[in-house]
C-alpha positions as semicolon CSV with decimal commas, in nm:
position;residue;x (nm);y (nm);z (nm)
1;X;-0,580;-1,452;6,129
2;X;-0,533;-1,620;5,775
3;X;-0,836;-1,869;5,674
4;X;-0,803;-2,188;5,638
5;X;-0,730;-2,391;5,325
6;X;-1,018;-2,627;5,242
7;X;-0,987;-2,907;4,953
8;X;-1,267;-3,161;5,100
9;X;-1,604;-3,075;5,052
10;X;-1,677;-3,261;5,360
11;X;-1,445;-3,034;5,567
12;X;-1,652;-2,687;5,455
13;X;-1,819;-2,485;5,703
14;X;-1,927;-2,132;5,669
15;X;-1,708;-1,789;5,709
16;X;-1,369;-1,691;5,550
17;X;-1,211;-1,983;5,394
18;X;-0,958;-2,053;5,087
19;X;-1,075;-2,360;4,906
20;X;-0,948;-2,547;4,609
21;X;-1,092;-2,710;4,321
22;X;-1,118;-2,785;3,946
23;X;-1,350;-2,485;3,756
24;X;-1,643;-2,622;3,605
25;X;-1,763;-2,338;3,364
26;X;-2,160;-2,451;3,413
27;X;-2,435;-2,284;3,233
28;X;-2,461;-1,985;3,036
29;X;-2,160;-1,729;2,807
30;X;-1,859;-1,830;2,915
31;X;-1,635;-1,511;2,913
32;X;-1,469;-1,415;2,608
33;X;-1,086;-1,272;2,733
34;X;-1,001;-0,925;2,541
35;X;-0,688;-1,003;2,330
36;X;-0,745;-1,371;2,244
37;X;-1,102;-1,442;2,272
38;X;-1,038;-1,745;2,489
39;X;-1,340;-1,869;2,642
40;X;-1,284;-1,831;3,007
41;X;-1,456;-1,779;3,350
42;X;-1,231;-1,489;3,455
43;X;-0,923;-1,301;3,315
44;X;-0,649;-1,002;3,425
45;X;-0,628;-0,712;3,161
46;X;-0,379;-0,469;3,174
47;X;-0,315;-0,207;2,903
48;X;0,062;0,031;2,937
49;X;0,167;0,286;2,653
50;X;0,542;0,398;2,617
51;X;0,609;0,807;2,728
52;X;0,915;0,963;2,631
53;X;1,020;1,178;2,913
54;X;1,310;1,437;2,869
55;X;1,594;1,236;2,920
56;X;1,479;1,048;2,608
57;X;1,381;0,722;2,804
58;X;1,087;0,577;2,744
59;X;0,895;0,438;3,012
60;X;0,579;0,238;2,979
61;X;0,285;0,402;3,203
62;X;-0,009;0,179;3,310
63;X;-0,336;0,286;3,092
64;X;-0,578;0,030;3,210
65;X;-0,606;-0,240;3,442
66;X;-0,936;-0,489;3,487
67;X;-1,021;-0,809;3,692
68;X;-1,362;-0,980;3,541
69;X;-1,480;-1,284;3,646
70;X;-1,838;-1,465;3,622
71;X;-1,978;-1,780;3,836
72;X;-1,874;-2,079;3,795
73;X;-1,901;-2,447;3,997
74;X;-1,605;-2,545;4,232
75;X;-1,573;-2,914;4,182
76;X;-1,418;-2,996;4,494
77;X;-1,307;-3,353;4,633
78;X;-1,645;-3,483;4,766
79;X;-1,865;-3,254;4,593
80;X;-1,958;-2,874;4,389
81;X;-1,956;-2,549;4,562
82;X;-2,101;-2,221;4,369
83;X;-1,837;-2,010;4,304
84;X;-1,935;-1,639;4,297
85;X;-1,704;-1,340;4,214
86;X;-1,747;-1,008;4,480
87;X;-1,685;-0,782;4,161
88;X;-1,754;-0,932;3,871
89;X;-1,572;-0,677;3,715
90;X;-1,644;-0,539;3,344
91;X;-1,410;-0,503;3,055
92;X;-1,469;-0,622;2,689
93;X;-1,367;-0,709;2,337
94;X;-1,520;-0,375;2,245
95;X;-1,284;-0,227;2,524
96;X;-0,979;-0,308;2,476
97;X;-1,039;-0,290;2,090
98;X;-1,090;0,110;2,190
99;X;-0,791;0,179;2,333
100;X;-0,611;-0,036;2,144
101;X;-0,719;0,185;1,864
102;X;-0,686;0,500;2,071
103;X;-0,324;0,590;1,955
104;X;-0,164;0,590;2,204
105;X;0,215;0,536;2,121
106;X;0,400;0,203;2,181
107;X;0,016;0,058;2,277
108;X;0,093;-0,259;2,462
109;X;-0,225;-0,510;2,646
110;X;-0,142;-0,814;2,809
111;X;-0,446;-1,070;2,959
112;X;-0,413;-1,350;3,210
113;X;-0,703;-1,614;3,193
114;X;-0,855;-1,880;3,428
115;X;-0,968;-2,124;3,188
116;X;-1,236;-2,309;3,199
117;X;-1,106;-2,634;3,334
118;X;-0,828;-2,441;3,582
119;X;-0,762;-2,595;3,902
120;X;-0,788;-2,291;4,126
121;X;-0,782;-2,163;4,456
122;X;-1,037;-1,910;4,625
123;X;-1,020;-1,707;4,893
124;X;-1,348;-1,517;5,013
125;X;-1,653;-1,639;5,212
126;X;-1,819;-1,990;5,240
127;X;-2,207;-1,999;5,306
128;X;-2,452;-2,278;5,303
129;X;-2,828;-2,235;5,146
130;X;-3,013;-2,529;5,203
131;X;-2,809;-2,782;5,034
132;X;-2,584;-2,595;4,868
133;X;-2,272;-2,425;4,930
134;X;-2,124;-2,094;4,768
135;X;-1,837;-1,900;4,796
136;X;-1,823;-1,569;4,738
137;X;-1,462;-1,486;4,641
138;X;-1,264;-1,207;4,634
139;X;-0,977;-1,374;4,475
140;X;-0,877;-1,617;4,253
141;X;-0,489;-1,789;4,244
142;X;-0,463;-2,054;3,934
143;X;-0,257;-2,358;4,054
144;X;-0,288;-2,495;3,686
145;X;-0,453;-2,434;3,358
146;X;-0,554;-2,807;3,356
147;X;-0,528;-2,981;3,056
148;X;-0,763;-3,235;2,836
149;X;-0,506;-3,499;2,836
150;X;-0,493;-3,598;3,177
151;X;-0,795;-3,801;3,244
152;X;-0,660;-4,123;3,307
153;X;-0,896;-4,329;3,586
């Protein structure tokens, strides 16, 4: 069956779960996405180049596709759950700079980011440790890039 949606950290309990909650990008690099350098904790890469075929239409055929995400905290309403990606994924700077430089003909890269202060939604796998909660996700849905401006209390 589908797992159910969790957005009280008093409601978690362990197994498959979708949970919501405001990224908190914690310690360490934050990611760096490919085509804007935007500091992020996880981003969607995909790379297409245009192919003539005989009928003189160009089509554009997928070159490269990439999901990369790091950890981050899950600040959740009651409390912070450990957020930590299946497959963290790899794809860089240095990547996409290659084929970007590849010549290929009619080279186009797009990127979708989670920013760092994203309210989000997770689906994977809840487990408690002691006193501390993680999910291991194996996807991410952004329900909004979250903005500064909006701390009014």
């Amino acid at each position: 069956g589908s797992a159910p949606l969790i957005v009280r950290y008093d409601d978690l309990e362990p197994g498959r779960a979708v949970v919501d909650g405001e990224v908190r990008a914690g310690d360490g690099e934050p990611l760096r996405s490919p085509l804007k350098s935007q500091p992020c904790v996880g981003f969607f890469y995909t790379a297409a180049h245009e192919v003539r075929s005989r009928s003189t239409q160009t089509t554009m055929k997928p070159l490269r596709s990439a999901e990369v995400f790091r950890a981050f905290g899950l600040e959740m309403d009651g409390g912070r759950v450990e957020a930590v990606p299946q497959h963290p994924g790899k794809f860089s700077q240095d990547d996409h700079r290659a084929l970007a430089s590849a010549g290929y003909a009619g080279f186009r890269a797009a990127e979708e980011v989670i920013p760092t202060r994203a309210k989000v939604r997770l689906h994977g796998i809840l487990r408690k440790k002691d006193d501390t909660w993680t999910m291991e996700f194996q996807r991410v849905v952004v329900l909004s890039a979250g903005s500064r401006a909006k701390k009014k209390r």
